[in-house]
């Protein structure tokens, strides 16, 4: 038992599975090589303004496919907050499996500011956000395109700007899909 999700992750060894209890948790969590599993949608991560719920850090050298699963991530207010952000300082912070996660009342549900490819999203609900997914590629110093994610069995509803906003400046083009 730990006082926070982050303290459990910090004390874990690589490849550990962290279980999040049912109830409301208000914190920003940096996620490395651990799997984080809630007890279903009743495990709620509340995201205040100007911060994130989960920041995904680099998972090298093996890009082990760790998971973020079985929980709700929701904004307390929809003001410059992100449900899941991939490390903006690292273009290769990716290769995650995200499943059975509901994201709502956020500025951006999932943000990929530097590529962060190869993620799998399954059985997801994203609603009442300004952006569902906002992704950018980078060309320098480490080139990484913004696509190559897999989406299965998901619902996106009541999105103010774009459900999918992928911008690629490495020559791969862009895609913008409205709700």
PDB file of C-alpha atoms in Angstrom:
ATOM      1  CA  UNK A   1       0.000   0.000   0.000  1.00  0.00           C
ATOM      2  CA  UNK A   2       1.255   3.433  -0.993  1.00  0.00           C
ATOM      3  CA  UNK A   3       0.044   6.984  -0.436  1.00  0.00           C
ATOM      4  CA  UNK A   4       0.055   7.744  -4.178  1.00  0.00           C
ATOM      5  CA  UNK A   5       0.245   6.029  -7.556  1.00  0.00           C
ATOM      6  CA  UNK A   6       3.534   7.825  -8.240  1.00  0.00           C
ATOM      7  CA  UNK A   7       5.140   6.550  -5.034  1.00  0.00           C
ATOM      8  CA  UNK A   8       4.156   2.976  -5.989  1.00  0.00           C
ATOM      9  CA  UNK A   9       5.744   3.437  -9.436  1.00  0.00           C
ATOM     10  CA  UNK A  10       8.872   5.014  -7.960  1.00  0.00           C
ATOM     11  CA  UNK A  11       9.345   2.053  -5.592  1.00  0.00           C
ATOM     12  CA  UNK A  12       8.623  -0.599  -8.257  1.00  0.00           C
ATOM     13  CA  UNK A  13      11.081  -2.523 -10.383  1.00  0.00           C
ATOM     14  CA  UNK A  14      10.844  -2.537 -14.181  1.00  0.00           C
ATOM     15  CA  UNK A  15       7.963  -4.635 -15.438  1.00  0.00           C
ATOM     16  CA  UNK A  16       5.923  -4.339 -12.243  1.00  0.00           C
ATOM     17  CA  UNK A  17       2.169  -3.997 -12.306  1.00  0.00           C
ATOM     18  CA  UNK A  18       0.729  -1.196 -10.182  1.00  0.00           C
ATOM     19  CA  UNK A  19      -2.921  -1.612  -9.152  1.00  0.00           C
ATOM     20  CA  UNK A  20      -4.999   1.533  -8.605  1.00  0.00           C
ATOM     21  CA  UNK A  21      -7.842   1.128  -6.141  1.00  0.00           C
ATOM     22  CA  UNK A  22     -11.403   2.205  -6.841  1.00  0.00           C
ATOM     23  CA  UNK A  23     -12.146   5.783  -5.859  1.00  0.00           C
ATOM     24  CA  UNK A  24     -10.895   9.223  -6.843  1.00  0.00           C
ATOM     25  CA  UNK A  25      -7.192  10.012  -7.092  1.00  0.00           C
ATOM     26  CA  UNK A  26      -5.939  13.526  -7.929  1.00  0.00           C
ATOM     27  CA  UNK A  27      -2.316  13.444  -9.082  1.00  0.00           C
ATOM     28  CA  UNK A  28      -0.051  13.639 -12.112  1.00  0.00           C
ATOM     29  CA  UNK A  29       1.797  10.374 -12.690  1.00  0.00           C
ATOM     30  CA  UNK A  30       5.018   9.799 -14.665  1.00  0.00           C
ATOM     31  CA  UNK A  31       4.900   6.319 -16.131  1.00  0.00           C
ATOM     32  CA  UNK A  32       8.065   4.425 -17.053  1.00  0.00           C
ATOM     33  CA  UNK A  33       8.361   0.638 -17.425  1.00  0.00           C
ATOM     34  CA  UNK A  34       5.472  -0.297 -15.135  1.00  0.00           C
ATOM     35  CA  UNK A  35       1.970  -1.348 -16.074  1.00  0.00           C
ATOM     36  CA  UNK A  36      -0.762   0.633 -14.310  1.00  0.00           C
ATOM     37  CA  UNK A  37      -4.117  -1.138 -13.918  1.00  0.00           C
ATOM     38  CA  UNK A  38      -7.238   0.274 -12.324  1.00  0.00           C
ATOM     39  CA  UNK A  39     -10.135  -1.707 -10.923  1.00  0.00           C
ATOM     40  CA  UNK A  40     -12.371  -0.626 -13.795  1.00  0.00           C
ATOM     41  CA  UNK A  41     -13.973   2.725 -14.530  1.00  0.00           C
ATOM     42  CA  UNK A  42     -14.437   3.277 -10.784  1.00  0.00           C
ATOM     43  CA  UNK A  43     -10.671   3.939 -10.516  1.00  0.00           C
ATOM     44  CA  UNK A  44     -10.774   7.657 -11.319  1.00  0.00           C
ATOM     45  CA  UNK A  45      -7.786   9.902 -11.981  1.00  0.00           C
ATOM     46  CA  UNK A  46      -8.838  13.559 -11.607  1.00  0.00           C
ATOM     47  CA  UNK A  47      -6.757  15.984 -13.663  1.00  0.00           C
ATOM     48  CA  UNK A  48      -6.605  19.629 -12.514  1.00  0.00           C
ATOM     49  CA  UNK A  49      -6.047  22.550 -14.901  1.00  0.00           C
ATOM     50  CA  UNK A  50      -2.573  23.073 -16.409  1.00  0.00           C
ATOM     51  CA  UNK A  51      -1.341  19.527 -15.825  1.00  0.00           C
ATOM     52  CA  UNK A  52      -1.724  15.886 -16.971  1.00  0.00           C
ATOM     53  CA  UNK A  53      -3.037  12.595 -15.633  1.00  0.00           C
ATOM     54  CA  UNK A  54      -0.257  10.337 -16.967  1.00  0.00           C
ATOM     55  CA  UNK A  55       3.021  11.267 -18.653  1.00  0.00           C
ATOM     56  CA  UNK A  56       4.504   8.354 -20.605  1.00  0.00           C
ATOM     57  CA  UNK A  57       8.296   8.251 -20.388  1.00  0.00           C
ATOM     58  CA  UNK A  58      10.750   6.402 -22.607  1.00  0.00           C
ATOM     59  CA  UNK A  59      10.499   2.633 -22.509  1.00  0.00           C
ATOM     60  CA  UNK A  60      13.836   1.696 -24.096  1.00  0.00           C
ATOM     61  CA  UNK A  61      15.922  -0.282 -24.739  1.00  0.00           C
ATOM     62  CA  UNK A  62      13.351  -2.991 -25.480  1.00  0.00           C
ATOM     63  CA  UNK A  63      10.152  -0.967 -25.922  1.00  0.00           C
ATOM     64  CA  UNK A  64       8.412  -3.431 -23.659  1.00  0.00           C
ATOM     65  CA  UNK A  65       4.688  -3.051 -24.311  1.00  0.00           C
ATOM     66  CA  UNK A  66       3.595  -1.958 -20.866  1.00  0.00           C
ATOM     67  CA  UNK A  67      -0.034  -1.061 -20.253  1.00  0.00           C
ATOM     68  CA  UNK A  68      -2.299   1.654 -18.937  1.00  0.00           C
ATOM     69  CA  UNK A  69      -5.697   0.059 -18.413  1.00  0.00           C
ATOM     70  CA  UNK A  70      -9.053  -0.192 -16.656  1.00  0.00           C
ATOM     71  CA  UNK A  71      -9.683   3.338 -15.397  1.00  0.00           C
ATOM     72  CA  UNK A  72     -11.291   6.723 -15.899  1.00  0.00           C
ATOM     73  CA  UNK A  73      -9.200   9.839 -16.478  1.00  0.00           C
ATOM     74  CA  UNK A  74     -11.190  13.045 -16.276  1.00  0.00           C
ATOM     75  CA  UNK A  75     -10.539  16.717 -16.005  1.00  0.00           C
ATOM     76  CA  UNK A  76     -11.709  18.629 -12.986  1.00  0.00           C
ATOM     77  CA  UNK A  77     -12.134  21.598 -15.344  1.00  0.00           C
ATOM     78  CA  UNK A  78     -11.432  21.628 -19.081  1.00  0.00           C
ATOM     79  CA  UNK A  79      -8.494  24.085 -18.920  1.00  0.00           C
ATOM     80  CA  UNK A  80      -5.120  23.273 -20.499  1.00  0.00           C
ATOM     81  CA  UNK A  81      -5.095  19.729 -19.130  1.00  0.00           C
ATOM     82  CA  UNK A  82      -4.217  16.421 -20.775  1.00  0.00           C
ATOM     83  CA  UNK A  83      -5.299  12.881 -19.873  1.00  0.00           C
ATOM     84  CA  UNK A  84      -2.268  11.046 -21.282  1.00  0.00           C
ATOM     85  CA  UNK A  85       0.781  12.909 -22.604  1.00  0.00           C
ATOM     86  CA  UNK A  86       3.814  11.259 -24.134  1.00  0.00           C
ATOM     87  CA  UNK A  87       7.083  12.808 -22.933  1.00  0.00           C
ATOM     88  CA  UNK A  88       7.526  16.063 -24.898  1.00  0.00           C
ATOM     89  CA  UNK A  89      11.320  15.795 -24.489  1.00  0.00           C
ATOM     90  CA  UNK A  90      11.575  12.356 -26.093  1.00  0.00           C
ATOM     91  CA  UNK A  91      10.443  11.317 -29.578  1.00  0.00           C
ATOM     92  CA  UNK A  92      10.631   7.588 -28.789  1.00  0.00           C
ATOM     93  CA  UNK A  93       8.430   7.517 -25.671  1.00  0.00           C
ATOM     94  CA  UNK A  94       5.893   5.119 -27.105  1.00  0.00           C
ATOM     95  CA  UNK A  95       4.915   1.493 -27.643  1.00  0.00           C
ATOM     96  CA  UNK A  96       2.165   1.426 -25.003  1.00  0.00           C
ATOM     97  CA  UNK A  97      -1.049  -0.546 -24.809  1.00  0.00           C
ATOM     98  CA  UNK A  98      -3.895   1.614 -23.514  1.00  0.00           C
ATOM     99  CA  UNK A  99      -7.176  -0.228 -23.000  1.00  0.00           C
ATOM    100  CA  UNK A 100     -10.499   0.106 -21.209  1.00  0.00           C
ATOM    101  CA  UNK A 101      -9.757   3.747 -20.400  1.00  0.00           C
ATOM    102  CA  UNK A 102     -12.387   6.474 -20.437  1.00  0.00           C
ATOM    103  CA  UNK A 103     -11.129  10.059 -20.910  1.00  0.00           C
ATOM    104  CA  UNK A 104     -13.438  13.054 -20.478  1.00  0.00           C
ATOM    105  CA  UNK A 105     -13.709  16.774 -19.702  1.00  0.00           C
ATOM    106  CA  UNK A 106     -10.124  17.467 -20.813  1.00  0.00           C
ATOM    107  CA  UNK A 107      -8.540  20.005 -23.130  1.00  0.00           C
ATOM    108  CA  UNK A 108      -6.695  17.128 -24.867  1.00  0.00           C
ATOM    109  CA  UNK A 109      -7.423  13.468 -24.105  1.00  0.00           C
ATOM    110  CA  UNK A 110      -4.184  12.070 -25.609  1.00  0.00           C
ATOM    111  CA  UNK A 111      -1.245  14.275 -26.622  1.00  0.00           C
ATOM    112  CA  UNK A 112       1.760  13.090 -28.591  1.00  0.00           C
ATOM    113  CA  UNK A 113       3.984  16.189 -28.969  1.00  0.00           C
ATOM    114  CA  UNK A 114       7.007  14.462 -30.543  1.00  0.00           C
ATOM    115  CA  UNK A 115       5.865  11.430 -32.528  1.00  0.00           C
ATOM    116  CA  UNK A 116       5.690   8.611 -29.957  1.00  0.00           C
ATOM    117  CA  UNK A 117       4.623   5.900 -32.395  1.00  0.00           C
ATOM    118  CA  UNK A 118       3.466   2.310 -32.117  1.00  0.00           C
ATOM    119  CA  UNK A 119       0.797   2.626 -29.449  1.00  0.00           C
ATOM    120  CA  UNK A 120      -2.301   0.436 -29.321  1.00  0.00           C
ATOM    121  CA  UNK A 121      -5.596   1.861 -28.057  1.00  0.00           C
ATOM    122  CA  UNK A 122      -8.470  -0.565 -27.450  1.00  0.00           C
ATOM    123  CA  UNK A 123     -11.950  -0.267 -25.940  1.00  0.00           C
ATOM    124  CA  UNK A 124     -11.582   3.448 -25.317  1.00  0.00           C
ATOM    125  CA  UNK A 125     -14.132   6.193 -24.687  1.00  0.00           C
ATOM    126  CA  UNK A 126     -13.137   9.806 -25.303  1.00  0.00           C
ATOM    127  CA  UNK A 127     -15.814  12.450 -24.845  1.00  0.00           C
ATOM    128  CA  UNK A 128     -16.429  16.070 -23.902  1.00  0.00           C
ATOM    129  CA  UNK A 129     -12.866  17.149 -24.748  1.00  0.00           C
ATOM    130  CA  UNK A 130     -11.540  19.905 -27.008  1.00  0.00           C
ATOM    131  CA  UNK A 131      -9.254  17.404 -28.788  1.00  0.00           C
ATOM    132  CA  UNK A 132      -9.467  13.623 -28.744  1.00  0.00           C
ATOM    133  CA  UNK A 133      -5.925  12.978 -29.969  1.00  0.00           C
ATOM    134  CA  UNK A 134      -3.421  15.712 -30.807  1.00  0.00           C
ATOM    135  CA  UNK A 135      -0.158  14.481 -32.318  1.00  0.00           C
ATOM    136  CA  UNK A 136       2.821  16.257 -33.874  1.00  0.00           C
ATOM    137  CA  UNK A 137       5.860  14.849 -35.606  1.00  0.00           C
ATOM    138  CA  UNK A 138       9.342  16.215 -35.202  1.00  0.00           C
ATOM    139  CA  UNK A 139      12.106  16.587 -37.744  1.00  0.00           C
ATOM    140  CA  UNK A 140      15.053  17.632 -35.611  1.00  0.00           C
ATOM    141  CA  UNK A 141      17.074  16.625 -33.667  1.00  0.00           C
ATOM    142  CA  UNK A 142      15.550  13.120 -33.835  1.00  0.00           C
ATOM    143  CA  UNK A 143      13.096  12.523 -36.666  1.00  0.00           C
ATOM    144  CA  UNK A 144       9.886  10.743 -35.682  1.00  0.00           C
ATOM    145  CA  UNK A 145       6.572  10.720 -37.520  1.00  0.00           C
ATOM    146  CA  UNK A 146       3.299  11.069 -35.628  1.00  0.00           C
ATOM    147  CA  UNK A 147       1.313   8.086 -36.880  1.00  0.00           C
ATOM    148  CA  UNK A 148       1.566   4.304 -36.750  1.00  0.00           C
ATOM    149  CA  UNK A 149      -0.860   3.826 -33.870  1.00  0.00           C
ATOM    150  CA  UNK A 150      -3.576   1.170 -33.798  1.00  0.00           C
ATOM    151  CA  UNK A 151      -7.149   2.003 -32.726  1.00  0.00           C
ATOM    152  CA  UNK A 152      -9.737  -0.736 -32.052  1.00  0.00           C
ATOM    153  CA  UNK A 153     -13.228  -0.569 -30.571  1.00  0.00           C
ATOM    154  CA  UNK A 154     -13.335   3.033 -29.461  1.00  0.00           C
ATOM    155  CA  UNK A 155     -15.895   5.794 -29.231  1.00  0.00           C
ATOM    156  CA  UNK A 156     -15.191   9.513 -29.553  1.00  0.00           C
ATOM    157  CA  UNK A 157     -18.088  11.905 -28.944  1.00  0.00           C
ATOM    158  CA  UNK A 158     -18.741  15.580 -28.195  1.00  0.00           C
ATOM    159  CA  UNK A 159     -15.322  16.874 -29.274  1.00  0.00           C
ATOM    160  CA  UNK A 160     -15.079  20.679 -29.676  1.00  0.00           C
ATOM    161  CA  UNK A 161     -12.186  20.991 -32.178  1.00  0.00           C
ATOM    162  CA  UNK A 162     -10.804  17.725 -33.686  1.00  0.00           C
ATOM    163  CA  UNK A 163     -11.332  14.104 -32.739  1.00  0.00           C
ATOM    164  CA  UNK A 164      -7.970  13.282 -34.385  1.00  0.00           C
ATOM    165  CA  UNK A 165      -5.444  16.030 -35.106  1.00  0.00           C
ATOM    166  CA  UNK A 166      -2.242  14.514 -36.513  1.00  0.00           C
ATOM    167  CA  UNK A 167       0.327  16.908 -37.954  1.00  0.00           C
ATOM    168  CA  UNK A 168       3.469  15.530 -39.578  1.00  0.00           C
ATOM    169  CA  UNK A 169       6.352  17.783 -40.635  1.00  0.00           C
ATOM    170  CA  UNK A 170       8.641  14.878 -41.620  1.00  0.00           C
ATOM    171  CA  UNK A 171       6.961  14.500 -45.017  1.00  0.00           C
ATOM    172  CA  UNK A 172       4.175  12.133 -43.998  1.00  0.00           C
ATOM    173  CA  UNK A 173       1.313  14.636 -44.264  1.00  0.00           C
ATOM    174  CA  UNK A 174      -1.420  15.362 -41.762  1.00  0.00           C
ATOM    175  CA  UNK A 175      -4.895  14.181 -40.841  1.00  0.00           C
ATOM    176  CA  UNK A 176      -7.645  16.135 -39.089  1.00  0.00           C
ATOM    177  CA  UNK A 177     -10.932  14.362 -38.307  1.00  0.00           C
ATOM    178  CA  UNK A 178     -13.800  16.292 -36.815  1.00  0.00           C
ATOM    179  CA  UNK A 179     -16.364  14.764 -34.409  1.00  0.00           C
TER     180      UNK A 179
END
